[in-house]
CSV table of C-alpha atoms in Angstrom, one decimal:
chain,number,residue,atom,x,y,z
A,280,UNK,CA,84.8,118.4,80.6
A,281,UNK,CA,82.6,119.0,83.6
A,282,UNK,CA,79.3,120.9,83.3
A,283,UNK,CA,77.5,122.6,86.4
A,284,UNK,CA,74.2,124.6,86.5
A,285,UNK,CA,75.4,128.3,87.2
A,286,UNK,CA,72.9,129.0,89.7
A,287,UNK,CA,72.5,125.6,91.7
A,288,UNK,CA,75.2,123.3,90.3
A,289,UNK,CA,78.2,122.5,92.6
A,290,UNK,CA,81.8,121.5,91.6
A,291,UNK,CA,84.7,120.0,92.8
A,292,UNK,CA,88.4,121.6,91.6
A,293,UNK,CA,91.5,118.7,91.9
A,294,UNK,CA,93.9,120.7,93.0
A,295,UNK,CA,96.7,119.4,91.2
A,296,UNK,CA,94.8,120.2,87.9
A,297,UNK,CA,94.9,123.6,86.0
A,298,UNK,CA,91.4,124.8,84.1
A,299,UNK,CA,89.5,126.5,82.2
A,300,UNK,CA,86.2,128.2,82.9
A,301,UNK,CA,82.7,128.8,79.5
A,302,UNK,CA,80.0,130.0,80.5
A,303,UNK,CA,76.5,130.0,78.8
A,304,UNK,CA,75.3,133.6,80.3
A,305,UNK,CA,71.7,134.3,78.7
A,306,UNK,CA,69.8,135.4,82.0
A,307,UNK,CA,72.2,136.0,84.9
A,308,UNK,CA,72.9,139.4,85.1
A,309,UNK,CA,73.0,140.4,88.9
A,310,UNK,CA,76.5,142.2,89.1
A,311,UNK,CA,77.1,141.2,92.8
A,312,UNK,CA,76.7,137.4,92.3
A,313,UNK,CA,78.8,137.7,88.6
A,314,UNK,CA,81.7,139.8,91.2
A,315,UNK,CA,81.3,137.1,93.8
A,316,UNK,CA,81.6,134.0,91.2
A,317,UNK,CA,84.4,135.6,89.6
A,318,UNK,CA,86.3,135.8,92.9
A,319,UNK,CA,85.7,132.2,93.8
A,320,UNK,CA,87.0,131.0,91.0
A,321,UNK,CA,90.0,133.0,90.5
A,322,UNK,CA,90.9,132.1,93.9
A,323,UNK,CA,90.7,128.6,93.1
A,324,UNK,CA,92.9,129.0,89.7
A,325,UNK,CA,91.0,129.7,86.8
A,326,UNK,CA,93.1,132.1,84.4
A,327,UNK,CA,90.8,131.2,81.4
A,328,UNK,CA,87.1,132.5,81.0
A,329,UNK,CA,85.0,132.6,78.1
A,330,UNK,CA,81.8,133.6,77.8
A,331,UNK,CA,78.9,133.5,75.4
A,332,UNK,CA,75.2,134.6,75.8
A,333,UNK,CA,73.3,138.0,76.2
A,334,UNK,CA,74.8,138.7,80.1
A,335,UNK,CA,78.3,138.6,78.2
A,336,UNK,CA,79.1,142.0,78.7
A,337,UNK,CA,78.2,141.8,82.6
A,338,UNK,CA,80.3,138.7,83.2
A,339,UNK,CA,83.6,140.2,81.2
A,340,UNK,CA,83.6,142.7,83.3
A,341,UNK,CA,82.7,141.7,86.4
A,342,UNK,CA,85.7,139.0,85.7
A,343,UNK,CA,88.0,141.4,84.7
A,344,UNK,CA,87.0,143.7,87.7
A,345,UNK,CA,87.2,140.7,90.4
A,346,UNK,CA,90.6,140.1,88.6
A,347,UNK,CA,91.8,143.7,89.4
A,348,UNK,CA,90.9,143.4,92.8
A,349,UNK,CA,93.0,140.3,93.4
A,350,UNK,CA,95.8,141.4,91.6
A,351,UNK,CA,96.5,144.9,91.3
A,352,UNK,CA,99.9,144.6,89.7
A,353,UNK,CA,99.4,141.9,87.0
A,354,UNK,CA,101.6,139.0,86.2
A,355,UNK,CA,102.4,136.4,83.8
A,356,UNK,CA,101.0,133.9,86.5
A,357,UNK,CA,98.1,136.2,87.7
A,358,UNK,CA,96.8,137.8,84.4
A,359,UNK,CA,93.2,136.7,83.8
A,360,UNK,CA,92.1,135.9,80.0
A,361,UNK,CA,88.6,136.7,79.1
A,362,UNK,CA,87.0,136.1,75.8
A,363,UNK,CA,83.6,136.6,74.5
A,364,UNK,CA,82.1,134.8,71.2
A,365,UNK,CA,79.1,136.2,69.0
A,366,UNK,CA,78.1,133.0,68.0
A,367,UNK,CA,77.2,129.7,69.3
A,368,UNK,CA,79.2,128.2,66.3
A,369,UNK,CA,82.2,130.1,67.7
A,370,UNK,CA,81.9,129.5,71.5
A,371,UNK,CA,81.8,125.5,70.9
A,372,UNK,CA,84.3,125.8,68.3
A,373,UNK,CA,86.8,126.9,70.5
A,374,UNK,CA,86.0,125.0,73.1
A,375,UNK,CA,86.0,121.6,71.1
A,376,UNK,CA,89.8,123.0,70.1
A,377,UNK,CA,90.4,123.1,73.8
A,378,UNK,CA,89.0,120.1,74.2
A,379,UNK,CA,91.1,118.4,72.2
A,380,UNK,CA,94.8,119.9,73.2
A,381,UNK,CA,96.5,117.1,75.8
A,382,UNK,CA,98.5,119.7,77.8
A,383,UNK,CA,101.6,118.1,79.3
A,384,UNK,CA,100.1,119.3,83.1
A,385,UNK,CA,96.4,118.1,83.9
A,386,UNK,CA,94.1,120.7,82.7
A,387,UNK,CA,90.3,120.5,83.3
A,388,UNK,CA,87.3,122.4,81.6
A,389,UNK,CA,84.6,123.7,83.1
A,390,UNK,CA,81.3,124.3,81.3
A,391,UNK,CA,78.7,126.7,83.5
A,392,UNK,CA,75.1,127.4,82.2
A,393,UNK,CA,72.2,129.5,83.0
A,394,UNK,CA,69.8,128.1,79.5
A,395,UNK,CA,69.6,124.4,79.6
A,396,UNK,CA,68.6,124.4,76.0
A,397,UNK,CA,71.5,126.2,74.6
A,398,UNK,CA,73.6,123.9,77.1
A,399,UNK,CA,71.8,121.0,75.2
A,400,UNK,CA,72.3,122.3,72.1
A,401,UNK,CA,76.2,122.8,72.8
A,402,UNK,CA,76.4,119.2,74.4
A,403,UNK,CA,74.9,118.0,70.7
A,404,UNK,CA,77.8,120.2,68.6
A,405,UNK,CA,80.4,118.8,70.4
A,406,UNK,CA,79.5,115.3,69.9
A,407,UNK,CA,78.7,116.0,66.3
A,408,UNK,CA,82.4,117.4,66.3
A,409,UNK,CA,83.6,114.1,68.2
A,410,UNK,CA,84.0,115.3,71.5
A,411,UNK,CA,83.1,112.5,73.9
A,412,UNK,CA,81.3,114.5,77.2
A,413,UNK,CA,81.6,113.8,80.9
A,414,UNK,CA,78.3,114.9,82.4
């Protein structure tokens, strides 16, 4: 797993590598720069998006909207997954699952954050849960 600060972090995609894309959204609502992230990285591959935080809403559908844009007529290979959790509990629960699938084609996760303390504090579940974290 590779984490990246939302606003200022940068990352590097392999290309060879599928991947997944959680995002800790408590303070980023600008519409525009959710529309504009969401487009970079479907363009680069990511299928997969989950979001928790209070900017959830803005993200799912700026996601889904960047989505519709890029592919009008959806796809097996072009349909974009979103998912939102309620809880904390629930967002590092599923991604500690993902985590911990060994997918037969090399598949990277991708944690984005906007509140380094909830990013701290869902560093600290996943080791609890045995998780070893690539920072």
């Amino acid at each position: 797993m590779y984490s990246a600060d939302l606003l200022y972090g940068k990352i590097e995609l392999k290309p060879t590598h599928r991947f997944s894309c959680f995002f800790i959204v408590e303070h980023t609502f600008d519409v525009e720069f959710i529309k504009d992230q969401a487009m970079q990285l479907l363009l680069a591959g990511c299928q997969e998006f989950d979001f928790y935080g209070k900017a959830e809403p803005q993200w799912h559908s700026g996601v889904n909207e960047a989505g519709i844009l890029l592919h009008p007529v959806s796809t097996p290979e072009t349909v974009t997954w979103t998912s939102r959790w309620d809880t904390l509990e629930e967002f590092v629960d599923t991604l500690n699952k993902r985590l911990s699938e060994r997918p037969f084609v090399p598949h990277d996760f991708y944690l984005f954050y906007d509140d380094e303390g909830i990013y701290r504090n869902v560093l600290k579940m996943l080791k609890r849960k045995g998780n070893l974290v690539k920072l």
